mmCIF file of C-alpha atoms in Angstrom:
data_model
loop_
_atom_site.group_PDB
_atom_site.id
_atom_site.type_symbol
_atom_site.label_atom_id
_atom_site.label_comp_id
_atom_site.label_asym_id
_atom_site.label_seq_id
_atom_site.Cartn_x
_atom_site.Cartn_y
_atom_site.Cartn_z
ATOM 1 C CA MET A 463 -29.256 15.300 36.954
ATOM 2 C CA ALA A 464 -30.613 15.852 40.540
ATOM 3 C CA ALA A 465 -34.318 15.447 39.333
ATOM 4 C CA LEU A 466 -33.414 12.017 37.565
ATOM 5 C CA PHE A 467 -31.224 10.968 40.845
ATOM 6 C CA SER A 468 -34.457 11.355 42.460
ATOM 7 C CA ARG A 469 -36.763 9.639 40.208
ATOM 8 C CA LEU A 470 -34.745 6.812 39.917
ATOM 9 C CA PHE A 471 -34.262 6.070 43.638
ATOM 10 C CA LYS A 472 -37.909 6.810 44.709
ATOM 11 C CA ARG A 473 -38.682 3.408 44.143
ATOM 12 C CA LYS A 474 -38.364 1.045 47.155
ATOM 13 C CA ALA A 475 -36.486 -1.969 47.661
ATOM 14 C CA ALA A 476 -39.165 -4.380 47.294
ATOM 15 C CA GLU A 477 -41.348 -3.494 44.672
ATOM 16 C CA ALA A 478 -43.725 -5.414 42.398
ATOM 17 C CA ALA A 479 -43.142 -9.118 41.126
ATOM 18 C CA GLY A 480 -40.098 -9.199 38.547
ATOM 19 C CA GLY A 481 -39.092 -5.694 39.406
ATOM 20 C CA GLU A 482 -35.067 -5.168 40.352
ATOM 21 C CA SER A 483 -33.910 -5.077 43.706
ATOM 22 C CA PHE A 484 -32.478 -1.815 45.121
ATOM 23 C CA ALA A 485 -29.141 -3.385 45.462
ATOM 24 C CA ALA A 486 -29.245 -4.208 41.747
ATOM 25 C CA GLY A 487 -30.752 -1.385 40.542
ATOM 26 C CA PHE A 488 -28.004 0.730 42.823
ATOM 27 C CA HIS A 489 -25.512 -1.140 40.555
ATOM 28 C CA ARG A 490 -26.899 -0.511 37.481
ATOM 29 C CA PHE A 491 -26.860 3.642 38.367
ATOM 30 C CA ARG A 492 -23.223 2.912 38.970
ATOM 31 C CA LEU A 493 -22.620 1.289 35.685
ATOM 32 C CA PHE A 494 -24.652 4.448 34.086
ATOM 33 C CA LEU A 495 -22.406 6.970 35.641
ATOM 34 C CA SER A 496 -19.438 5.271 34.913
ATOM 35 C CA ALA A 497 -20.481 5.072 31.050
ATOM 36 C CA TYR A 498 -21.457 8.835 31.453
ATOM 37 C CA ILE A 499 -18.325 9.885 32.995
ATOM 38 C CA GLU A 500 -16.227 8.100 29.888
ATOM 39 C CA ALA A 501 -18.436 9.651 27.433
ATOM 40 C CA TYR A 502 -17.704 12.907 28.788
ATOM 41 C CA GLY A 503 -14.046 12.349 28.782
ATOM 42 C CA GLU A 504 -13.840 11.324 25.113
ATOM 43 C CA MET A 505 -15.933 14.460 24.381
ATOM 44 C CA MET A 506 -13.116 16.419 26.111
ATOM 45 C CA ASP A 507 -10.644 14.824 23.964
ATOM 46 C CA PHE A 508 -12.287 15.978 20.856
ATOM 47 C CA GLU A 509 -12.308 19.395 22.054
ATOM 48 C CA GLU A 510 -8.818 19.855 23.106
ATOM 49 C CA ARG A 511 -7.711 18.158 19.571
ATOM 50 C CA LEU A 512 -10.136 20.825 17.741
ATOM 51 C CA ALA A 513 -8.419 23.766 19.808
ATOM 52 C CA ALA A 514 -5.088 22.448 19.522
ATOM 53 C CA GLU A 515 -2.611 22.950 16.470
ATOM 54 C CA MET A 516 -1.276 19.227 16.394
ATOM 55 C CA PRO A 517 -2.856 17.514 13.338
ATOM 56 C CA PHE A 518 -5.141 14.511 13.686
ATOM 57 C CA GLY A 519 -6.252 11.815 11.379
ATOM 58 C CA MET A 520 -9.068 9.231 10.889
ATOM 59 C CA PRO A 521 -6.909 6.623 13.499
ATOM 60 C CA PHE A 522 -7.705 9.082 15.928
ATOM 61 C CA LEU A 523 -11.286 9.732 15.296
ATOM 62 C CA ARG A 524 -12.183 6.029 14.681
ATOM 63 C CA LEU A 525 -10.750 5.489 18.379
ATOM 64 C CA CYS A 526 -12.394 8.228 19.842
ATOM 65 C CA THR A 527 -15.916 7.891 18.567
ATOM 66 C CA ALA A 528 -15.871 4.156 18.803
ATOM 67 C CA LYS A 529 -15.207 4.325 22.923
ATOM 68 C CA LEU A 530 -17.931 7.358 22.665
ATOM 69 C CA THR A 531 -20.625 5.062 20.829
ATOM 70 C CA VAL A 532 -20.268 2.152 23.610
ATOM 71 C CA ALA A 533 -20.429 5.004 26.207
ATOM 72 C CA SER A 534 -23.332 6.339 24.995
ATOM 73 C CA MET A 535 -24.829 3.087 23.966
ATOM 74 C CA GLN A 536 -24.278 1.918 27.767
ATOM 75 C CA CYS A 537 -25.606 5.074 29.233
ATOM 76 C CA ILE A 538 -28.845 4.592 27.587
ATOM 77 C CA LEU A 539 -29.186 0.787 28.080
ATOM 78 C CA GLN A 540 -28.942 1.260 32.157
ATOM 79 C CA LEU A 541 -31.253 4.070 31.978
ATOM 80 C CA ASN A 542 -33.663 1.596 30.096
ATOM 81 C CA ALA A 543 -33.337 -0.955 32.665
ATOM 82 C CA LEU A 544 -33.699 1.835 35.564
ATOM 83 C CA ALA A 545 -36.989 3.051 34.361
ATOM 84 C CA PRO A 546 -38.433 0.799 31.492
ATOM 85 C CA GLY A 547 -40.377 2.879 29.025
ATOM 86 C CA ARG A 548 -39.635 6.103 30.218
ATOM 87 C CA PHE A 549 -36.527 6.659 27.842
ATOM 88 C CA LYS A 550 -37.269 5.150 24.670
ATOM 89 C CA ARG A 551 -37.057 8.460 22.843
ATOM 90 C CA LEU A 552 -33.042 8.513 23.537
ATOM 91 C CA ASP A 553 -32.804 4.905 21.264
ATOM 92 C CA GLU A 554 -34.391 6.841 18.498
ATOM 93 C CA ALA A 555 -32.266 9.934 19.067
ATOM 94 C CA PHE A 556 -29.118 8.108 18.997
ATOM 95 C CA SER A 557 -30.244 5.884 16.014
ATOM 96 C CA THR A 558 -30.524 9.171 14.101
ATOM 97 C CA LEU A 559 -27.337 10.728 15.294
ATOM 98 C CA ARG A 560 -25.735 7.515 14.464
ATOM 99 C CA SER A 561 -26.972 7.663 10.628
ATOM 100 C CA ASN A 562 -25.907 11.298 10.393
ATOM 101 C CA VAL A 563 -22.574 10.536 11.590
ATOM 102 C CA GLN A 564 -22.127 7.459 9.039
ATOM 103 C CA ALA A 565 -23.619 9.854 5.954
ATOM 104 C CA SER A 566 -21.056 12.735 7.472
ATOM 105 C CA LEU A 567 -18.481 9.927 6.882
ATOM 106 C CA GLY A 568 -19.275 9.123 3.778
ATOM 107 C CA LYS A 569 -19.148 12.490 2.205
ATOM 108 C CA GLY A 570 -16.115 12.806 -0.349
ATOM 109 C CA LEU A 571 -15.683 8.965 -0.669
ATOM 110 C CA THR A 572 -17.725 8.645 -4.196
ATOM 111 C CA PRO A 573 -16.149 5.849 -6.130
ATOM 112 C CA LEU A 574 -14.668 6.910 -9.557
ATOM 113 C CA HIS A 575 -15.591 5.062 -12.655
ATOM 114 C CA GLY A 576 -13.999 5.424 -16.136
ATOM 115 C CA PRO A 577 -11.476 4.280 -18.292
ATOM 116 C CA ARG A 578 -8.175 3.171 -16.143
ATOM 117 C CA LEU A 579 -5.606 4.723 -18.689
ATOM 118 C CA VAL A 580 -5.921 7.625 -21.065
ATOM 119 C CA PRO A 581 -2.881 8.185 -23.554
ATOM 120 C CA TYR A 582 -2.151 11.595 -24.151
ATOM 121 C CA CYS A 583 -3.313 12.081 -27.651
ATOM 122 C CA GLU A 584 -6.826 11.153 -26.116
ATOM 123 C CA VAL A 585 -6.680 13.827 -23.506
ATOM 124 C CA SER A 586 -9.654 15.860 -23.143
ATOM 125 C CA GLY A 587 -12.165 17.757 -20.815
ATOM 126 C CA LYS A 588 -14.338 14.523 -20.566
ATOM 127 C CA HIS A 589 -12.043 13.288 -18.349
ATOM 128 C CA SER A 590 -12.265 15.934 -15.844
ATOM 129 C CA GLY A 591 -12.238 14.225 -12.127
ATOM 130 C CA LEU A 592 -10.403 11.540 -13.561
ATOM 131 C CA ILE A 593 -7.081 13.039 -14.232
ATOM 132 C CA SER A 594 -5.597 16.460 -13.081
ATOM 133 C CA ALA A 595 -7.196 19.636 -13.997
ATOM 134 C CA ASN A 596 -3.843 20.826 -15.730
ATOM 135 C CA LEU A 597 -3.787 17.760 -17.724
ATOM 136 C CA THR A 598 -7.285 18.163 -18.957
ATOM 137 C CA LYS A 599 -6.452 21.541 -20.510
ATOM 138 C CA LEU A 600 -3.848 20.072 -22.557
ATOM 139 C CA GLU A 601 -6.394 19.328 -25.044
ATOM 140 C CA ALA A 602 -6.994 22.967 -26.275
ATOM 141 C CA ILE A 603 -3.100 22.570 -27.102
ATOM 142 C CA ARG A 604 -3.292 19.430 -28.573
ATOM 143 C CA LEU A 605 -6.117 20.512 -31.285
ATOM 144 C CA ASN A 606 -3.871 23.730 -32.386
ATOM 145 C CA TYR A 607 -0.288 22.294 -31.867
ATOM 146 C CA PRO A 608 -0.117 18.339 -31.953
ATOM 147 C CA GLU A 609 3.551 18.454 -32.042
ATOM 148 C CA PHE A 610 3.445 19.965 -28.655
ATOM 149 C CA MET A 611 1.836 16.911 -27.428
ATOM 150 C CA PRO A 612 4.476 14.280 -25.694
ATOM 151 C CA ARG A 613 4.259 10.593 -25.845
ATOM 152 C CA GLY A 614 2.730 8.574 -22.685
ATOM 153 C CA PHE A 615 -0.261 7.787 -21.213
ATOM 154 C CA ILE A 616 -2.004 8.972 -17.706
ATOM 155 C CA VAL A 617 -3.030 6.478 -15.005
ATOM 156 C CA THR A 618 -6.527 7.780 -13.982
ATOM 157 C CA GLY A 619 -8.329 8.156 -10.926
ATOM 158 C CA ALA A 620 -10.461 5.360 -11.577
ATOM 159 C CA ALA A 621 -7.165 3.027 -11.242
ATOM 160 C CA TRP A 622 -6.470 4.461 -8.255
ATOM 161 C CA TRP A 623 -9.684 4.136 -6.605
ATOM 162 C CA GLU A 624 -9.760 0.707 -7.723
ATOM 163 C CA TYR A 625 -6.363 -0.032 -6.211
ATOM 164 C CA PHE A 626 -7.134 2.146 -2.878
ATOM 165 C CA ASN A 627 -10.649 0.477 -2.274
ATOM 166 C CA ASN A 628 -9.244 -2.417 -0.547
ATOM 167 C CA PRO A 629 -10.546 -2.880 3.263
ATOM 168 C CA ASP A 630 -7.540 -4.897 4.337
ATOM 169 C CA MET A 631 -5.309 -2.508 3.181
ATOM 170 C CA HIS A 632 -6.869 0.418 4.913
ATOM 171 C CA ASP A 633 -6.688 -1.853 8.210
ATOM 172 C CA GLU A 634 -3.214 -2.055 8.040
ATOM 173 C CA ILE A 635 -2.871 1.438 7.276
ATOM 174 C CA ASP A 636 -5.195 2.127 10.135
ATOM 175 C CA ARG A 637 -3.345 0.250 12.430
ATOM 176 C CA ILE A 638 0.210 1.815 11.987
ATOM 177 C CA MET A 639 -0.967 5.232 11.664
ATOM 178 C CA ILE A 640 -2.428 4.857 15.315
ATOM 179 C CA ILE A 641 1.005 4.669 16.884
ATOM 180 C CA SER A 642 1.582 8.249 15.177
ATOM 181 C CA GLN A 643 -1.528 9.826 16.126
ATOM 182 C CA ASP A 644 -0.001 11.769 19.053
ATOM 183 C CA ASP A 645 3.293 12.584 17.575
ATOM 184 C CA PRO A 646 3.780 14.511 14.266
ATOM 185 C CA GLY A 647 7.097 13.677 14.226
ATOM 186 C CA SER A 648 6.635 10.001 13.747
ATOM 187 C CA PHE A 649 4.550 10.386 10.668
ATOM 188 C CA ALA A 650 7.556 10.021 8.476
ATOM 189 C CA GLU A 651 8.143 6.608 10.160
ATOM 190 C CA ALA A 652 4.875 5.467 9.914
ATOM 191 C CA GLY A 653 4.511 6.578 6.274
ATOM 192 C CA ALA A 654 7.577 4.463 5.497
ATOM 193 C CA ALA A 655 6.157 1.505 7.104
ATOM 194 C CA ILE A 656 3.005 2.178 5.386
ATOM 195 C CA ARG A 657 4.612 2.454 1.898
ATOM 196 C CA GLU A 658 6.897 -0.703 2.504
ATOM 197 C CA ARG A 659 3.427 -2.409 3.312
ATOM 198 C CA MET A 660 1.930 -1.386 0.391
ATOM 199 C CA SER A 661 4.756 -2.318 -2.081
ATOM 200 C CA ARG A 662 5.055 -5.983 -0.178
ATOM 201 C CA SER A 663 1.299 -7.059 0.461
ATOM 202 C CA PHE A 664 -1.022 -5.047 -2.120
ATOM 203 C CA PRO A 665 -0.050 -5.301 -5.573
ATOM 204 C CA LEU A 666 -1.741 -3.509 -8.392
ATOM 205 C CA PRO A 667 -4.846 -4.972 -9.473
ATOM 206 C CA SER A 668 -4.278 -7.481 -12.050
ATOM 207 C CA SER A 669 -6.375 -5.956 -14.868
ATOM 208 C CA LEU A 670 -4.789 -2.827 -14.237
ATOM 209 C CA GLU A 671 -1.430 -4.409 -14.854
ATOM 210 C CA GLU A 672 -2.574 -6.161 -18.031
ATOM 211 C CA GLU A 673 -3.756 -2.638 -19.222
ATOM 212 C CA VAL A 674 -0.125 -1.096 -19.206
ATOM 213 C CA ARG A 675 1.719 -3.960 -20.489
ATOM 214 C CA GLU A 676 -0.638 -4.080 -23.600
ATOM 215 C CA LEU A 677 -0.544 -0.253 -24.059
ATOM 216 C CA SER A 678 3.086 -0.035 -23.411
ATOM 217 C CA ALA A 679 3.659 -2.721 -26.040
ATOM 218 C CA ALA A 680 1.289 -1.260 -28.683
ATOM 219 C CA ARG A 681 1.671 2.387 -28.560
ATOM 220 C CA TYR A 682 5.348 2.983 -27.352
ATOM 221 C CA PRO A 683 8.543 1.374 -28.578
ATOM 222 C CA GLU A 684 10.533 3.927 -27.034
ATOM 223 C CA ILE A 685 10.144 2.344 -23.797
ATOM 224 C CA ALA A 686 12.160 -0.499 -24.905
ATOM 225 C CA ALA A 687 14.938 1.766 -26.597
ATOM 226 C CA ASP A 688 17.822 3.587 -25.639
ATOM 227 C CA GLY A 689 18.035 7.358 -25.741
ATOM 228 C CA HIS A 690 14.579 8.101 -23.595
ATOM 229 C CA VAL A 691 13.563 8.775 -20.153
ATOM 230 C CA LEU A 692 10.304 7.885 -18.630
ATOM 231 C CA LEU A 693 9.098 11.024 -16.231
ATOM 232 C CA VAL A 694 6.296 9.707 -13.970
ATOM 233 C CA ARG A 695 4.609 12.495 -11.801
ATOM 234 C CA CYS A 696 1.846 11.589 -9.533
ATOM 235 C CA LEU A 697 -0.715 14.346 -9.433
ATOM 236 C CA PRO A 698 -3.913 15.184 -7.313
ATOM 237 C CA VAL A 699 -7.021 15.119 -9.463
ATOM 238 C CA ARG A 700 -8.977 17.761 -7.811
ATOM 239 C CA ASP A 701 -8.262 21.596 -8.301
ATOM 240 C CA GLU A 702 -8.537 21.864 -4.280
ATOM 241 C CA HIS A 703 -5.727 19.273 -3.393
ATOM 242 C CA GLY A 704 -3.210 21.167 -6.062
ATOM 243 C CA ALA A 705 -0.785 22.883 -3.786
ATOM 244 C CA LEU A 706 0.024 19.405 -2.569
ATOM 245 C CA VAL A 707 3.079 18.526 -4.734
ATOM 246 C CA MET A 708 4.174 14.862 -4.810
ATOM 247 C CA PRO A 709 7.803 13.719 -5.967
ATOM 248 C CA GLU A 710 8.452 12.481 -9.191
ATOM 249 C CA GLN A 711 10.492 9.700 -10.771
ATOM 250 C CA LEU A 712 12.734 9.739 -14.040
ATOM 251 C CA LEU A 713 13.743 6.130 -15.448
ATOM 252 C CA ARG A 714 15.977 6.063 -18.356
ATOM 253 C CA THR A 715 14.920 3.463 -20.918
ATOM 254 C CA PRO A 716 15.233 1.136 -21.871
ATOM 255 C CA VAL A 717 12.187 0.621 -19.015
ATOM 256 C CA ALA A 718 10.527 -3.191 -18.746
ATOM 257 C CA ALA A 719 6.897 -3.269 -17.976
ATOM 258 C CA ALA A 720 7.587 -4.566 -14.355
ATOM 259 C CA ASP A 721 9.604 -1.233 -13.608
ATOM 260 C CA ILE A 722 6.859 0.645 -15.280
ATOM 261 C CA LEU A 723 4.162 -1.190 -12.652
ATOM 262 C CA LYS A 724 6.526 -0.475 -9.539
ATOM 263 C CA ALA A 725 6.751 3.187 -10.676
ATOM 264 C CA ILE A 726 3.072 3.138 -10.759
ATOM 265 C CA GLN A 727 2.687 1.744 -7.173
ATOM 266 C CA SER A 728 5.163 3.879 -6.032
ATOM 267 C CA SER A 729 3.561 6.907 -7.019
ATOM 268 C CA PHE A 730 0.379 5.824 -5.238
ATOM 269 C CA SER A 731 2.195 5.002 -2.191
ATOM 270 C CA THR A 732 3.507 8.563 -1.958
ATOM 271 C CA ALA A 733 0.086 9.837 -0.546
ATOM 272 C CA TYR A 734 1.838 8.135 2.398
ATOM 273 C CA ARG A 735 4.772 10.580 2.623
ATOM 274 C CA SER A 736 5.031 12.619 5.651
ATOM 275 C CA ARG A 737 4.233 15.713 4.016
ATOM 276 C CA ALA A 738 1.183 14.084 2.219
ATOM 277 C CA ILE A 739 0.088 12.959 5.581
ATOM 278 C CA ILE A 740 0.231 16.058 7.367
ATOM 279 C CA TYR A 741 -1.260 17.992 4.373
ATOM 280 C CA ARG A 742 -4.448 15.846 4.515
ATOM 281 C CA LEU A 743 -4.730 15.803 8.173
ATOM 282 C CA LYS A 744 -4.253 19.544 8.660
ATOM 283 C CA ARG A 745 -7.191 19.959 5.987
ATOM 284 C CA GLY A 746 -9.522 17.500 7.307
ATOM 285 C CA ILE A 747 -8.936 15.084 4.182
ATOM 286 C CA ARG A 748 -9.564 11.641 4.385
ATOM 287 C CA ASP A 749 -6.733 9.544 2.211
ATOM 288 C CA ARG A 750 -9.464 8.054 0.225
ATOM 289 C CA ALA A 751 -11.110 11.619 -0.485
ATOM 290 C CA MET A 752 -8.075 12.556 -2.146
ATOM 291 C CA PRO A 753 -7.956 10.786 -5.552
ATOM 292 C CA LEU A 754 -4.427 10.655 -7.305
ATOM 293 C CA CYS A 755 -3.317 10.133 -11.051
ATOM 294 C CA VAL A 756 -0.173 9.428 -12.324
ATOM 295 C CA ALA A 757 1.411 11.018 -15.858
ATOM 296 C CA LEU A 758 3.814 8.751 -17.421
ATOM 297 C CA THR A 759 5.355 10.573 -20.139
ATOM 298 C CA LEU A 760 8.100 9.860 -22.743
ATOM 299 C CA ILE A 761 10.756 12.498 -23.262
ATOM 300 C CA PRO A 762 14.320 12.634 -24.716
ATOM 301 C CA ALA A 763 16.909 11.383 -22.296
ATOM 302 C CA VAL A 764 18.899 14.744 -23.052
ATOM 303 C CA HIS A 765 16.077 17.194 -22.164
ATOM 304 C CA ALA A 766 15.205 20.340 -19.861
ATOM 305 C CA ARG A 767 12.271 21.668 -18.181
ATOM 306 C CA GLY A 768 10.877 24.446 -16.904
ATOM 307 C CA SER A 769 7.832 27.031 -17.120
ATOM 308 C CA VAL A 770 6.367 30.015 -18.474
ATOM 309 C CA HIS A 771 3.471 31.795 -17.116
ATOM 310 C CA ARG A 772 1.320 35.424 -17.766
ATOM 311 C CA GLY A 773 -1.816 36.624 -18.733
ATOM 312 C CA LEU A 774 -3.344 35.511 -21.498
ATOM 313 C CA ASP A 775 -4.019 38.715 -22.982
ATOM 314 C CA ARG A 776 -0.283 39.833 -21.709
ATOM 315 C CA PRO A 777 2.364 38.515 -23.865
ATOM 316 C CA GLU A 778 4.498 41.130 -22.808
ATOM 317 C CA LEU A 779 4.987 39.831 -19.102
ATOM 318 C CA ASP A 780 5.997 36.572 -20.083
ATOM 319 C CA GLU A 781 8.266 35.198 -17.345
ATOM 320 C CA LEU A 782 10.440 32.054 -18.347
ATOM 321 C CA LEU A 783 11.828 29.821 -15.533
ATOM 322 C CA PHE A 784 14.145 27.315 -16.825
ATOM 323 C CA ARG A 785 15.120 24.207 -14.772
ATOM 324 C CA VAL A 786 17.100 21.545 -15.666
ATOM 325 C CA ARG A 787 16.687 18.122 -13.712
ATOM 326 C CA SER A 788 17.953 15.785 -16.017
ATOM 327 C CA SER A 789 21.579 14.619 -15.369
ATOM 328 C CA PHE A 790 21.930 12.988 -18.484
ATOM 329 C CA ASN A 791 24.308 14.925 -21.037
ATOM 330 C CA THR A 792 23.139 18.181 -20.397
ATOM 331 C CA PRO A 793 24.112 20.289 -23.363
ATOM 332 C CA GLU A 794 26.652 22.951 -22.876
ATOM 333 C CA HIS A 795 24.178 25.821 -23.890
ATOM 334 C CA TRP A 796 21.881 24.746 -20.854
ATOM 335 C CA PRO A 797 22.533 25.780 -17.262
ATOM 336 C CA SER A 798 23.632 23.129 -15.130
ATOM 337 C CA GLN A 799 22.208 24.791 -12.156
ATOM 338 C CA ALA A 800 18.787 23.135 -10.676
ATOM 339 C CA SER A 801 16.599 26.460 -11.419
ATOM 340 C CA VAL A 802 17.948 29.538 -13.317
ATOM 341 C CA GLU A 803 15.959 32.542 -14.870
ATOM 342 C CA GLY A 804 15.255 32.149 -18.368
ATOM 343 C CA ALA A 805 17.250 35.691 -19.105
ATOM 344 C CA SER A 806 20.285 33.916 -18.472
ATOM 345 C CA LEU A 807 19.884 31.468 -21.432
ATOM 346 C CA PRO A 808 21.613 32.140 -24.781
ATOM 347 C CA GLU A 809 19.165 34.355 -26.646
ATOM 348 C CA LYS A 810 18.463 31.986 -29.605
ATOM 349 C CA VAL A 811 17.417 29.214 -26.984
ATOM 350 C CA ARG A 812 15.624 31.612 -25.012
ATOM 351 C CA GLY A 813 14.002 32.843 -27.901
ATOM 352 C CA ASP A 814 12.669 29.496 -29.427
ATOM 353 C CA LEU A 815 11.423 28.411 -26.115
ATOM 354 C CA LEU A 816 9.412 31.722 -25.412
ATOM 355 C CA THR A 817 7.656 31.375 -28.888
ATOM 356 C CA SER A 818 6.847 27.665 -28.467
ATOM 357 C CA ALA A 819 5.419 28.572 -25.135
ATOM 358 C CA ARG A 820 3.604 31.647 -26.360
ATOM 359 C CA GLU A 821 1.910 29.597 -28.946
ATOM 360 C CA ALA A 822 0.487 27.026 -26.462
ATOM 361 C CA LEU A 823 -0.565 29.820 -24.068
ATOM 362 C CA ASP A 824 -2.745 31.414 -26.988
ATOM 363 C CA CYS A 825 -4.227 28.157 -27.517
ATOM 364 C CA LEU A 826 -6.112 28.864 -24.255
ATOM 365 C CA LYS A 827 -7.685 32.223 -24.885
ATOM 366 C CA ASP A 828 -10.634 30.931 -26.724
ATOM 367 C CA ALA A 829 -10.627 27.234 -24.552
ATOM 368 C CA PRO A 830 -13.100 26.790 -21.566
ATOM 369 C CA VAL A 831 -10.136 27.482 -18.729
ATOM 370 C CA ARG A 832 -10.757 29.009 -15.564
ATOM 371 C CA GLY A 833 -8.797 32.282 -15.139
ATOM 372 C CA ASN A 834 -6.914 34.588 -17.456
ATOM 373 C CA ARG A 835 -3.361 33.885 -15.814
ATOM 374 C CA HIS A 836 -1.832 30.453 -16.802
ATOM 375 C CA GLU A 837 1.566 28.657 -16.283
ATOM 376 C CA VAL A 838 2.799 26.167 -18.738
ATOM 377 C CA PHE A 839 4.904 23.583 -17.731
ATOM 378 C CA TRP A 840 7.306 22.200 -20.739
ATOM 379 C CA ALA A 841 10.086 20.203 -21.567
ATOM 380 C CA ALA A 842 12.699 20.939 -24.259
ATOM 381 C CA ALA A 843 14.835 18.264 -26.297
ATOM 382 C CA GLU A 844 18.421 19.369 -27.434
ATOM 383 C CA ASP A 845 16.984 19.318 -31.246
ATOM 384 C CA GLY A 846 14.715 21.908 -30.301
ATOM 385 C CA ARG A 847 11.400 20.008 -30.032
ATOM 386 C CA PHE A 848 8.938 21.637 -27.356
ATOM 387 C CA PHE A 849 6.775 19.741 -25.298
ATOM 388 C CA VAL A 850 3.825 20.622 -22.918
ATOM 389 C CA LEU A 851 3.666 18.706 -20.183
ATOM 390 C CA GLY A 852 0.960 20.648 -18.186
ATOM 391 C CA VAL A 853 -0.976 24.019 -17.801
ATOM 392 C CA ASN A 854 -1.998 25.386 -14.394
ATOM 393 C CA ALA A 855 -4.458 28.221 -13.532
ATOM 394 C CA LEU A 856 -2.706 30.693 -11.257
ATOM 395 C CA PRO A 857 -4.143 33.517 -8.978
ATOM 396 C CA ASP A 858 -5.184 36.698 -11.102
ATOM 397 C CA PRO A 859 -4.306 39.754 -8.636
ATOM 398 C CA ALA A 860 -5.965 42.311 -11.243
ATOM 399 C CA VAL A 861 -9.073 40.390 -10.984
ATOM 400 C CA GLU A 862 -8.954 39.312 -6.968
ATOM 401 C CA ASN A 863 -8.491 43.473 -6.048
ATOM 402 C CA MET A 864 -11.411 44.197 -8.122
ATOM 403 C CA PRO A 865 -14.249 45.551 -6.117
ATOM 404 C CA PRO A 866 -17.522 43.286 -5.611
ATOM 405 C CA PRO A 867 -19.934 44.466 -7.863
ATOM 406 C CA PRO A 868 -22.562 46.919 -6.608
#
């Protein structure tokens, strides 16, 4: 830095014609120094945020990088004016760095293309990348036990992308998120404001609305009749985001098309609940880099749900977890608690549920699914009908603890 100062001030006050006066040069140097100090301060802010445990998001990054970019450009501009032609390589380096940053920011924002809606009866591996992995695994069960497949459809990640890829919406989201960038405690308030803004100002695309109305009317008469509920679940599409659990909705039929559309939009907006916001911030995930899908499942109003899990080759280790989440006239032989062990059920009920769950798990033995241990999420009707809602791969300690190959 000292050598730079020396070179810059060796020029005399009156130099060649067209050259700047000493006072003008000194003023430019002060501008350079001010921009340099501001750029250094922004970089220090970055370092402090990286070292702290407090999460930060894209609004903070955009604000800081904008200030850093302007300050850096000012530094280069003033240096080029103070010493014309001497610092041309700085322009090239700055342009290259800016291009690299833009390319990095663009990663994970690959547009999703494909069908907007997929009925359960058509789910297959070809929908991988558009719907949650625990739904694509239903293909193996559908081929062997079609009676285990519920009625309903899935709003895919392609529809999610079409809805979220709206610059005006993200301008609003960024504006609201800036107020909470320094206080994680305000994420709940910011998230509520974002969800309200989405609901009021950003409706679902008209093309998606039309498809939902047509499919619902043509295939699912139960939606307009009593005796069923529409289970609405929002699920991350990618396996690496599977740890995030979104709240679900339960709508009792008859359900109007407008209510279904409202439920889909509400599910999409759960990406801005405080828990989801913090989840993304702590993992450095951009909101548009975490695609979501929405599963709409028709099941009897009187029903129970739960899960069973084991290794595919160890049926004697079946563990049945029985959950009752529907308050619609729960049968007497089903416990009313939110979560109970399967062993507390009557032997007949428990036996029937385990038999069906084992048959579903057996379908996965020859299917191209990752891992050996799986969990089947199920729903059961009062009359004994059994439905599979999803299949989730579980960590396998026996595999994870194996020594590495020589």
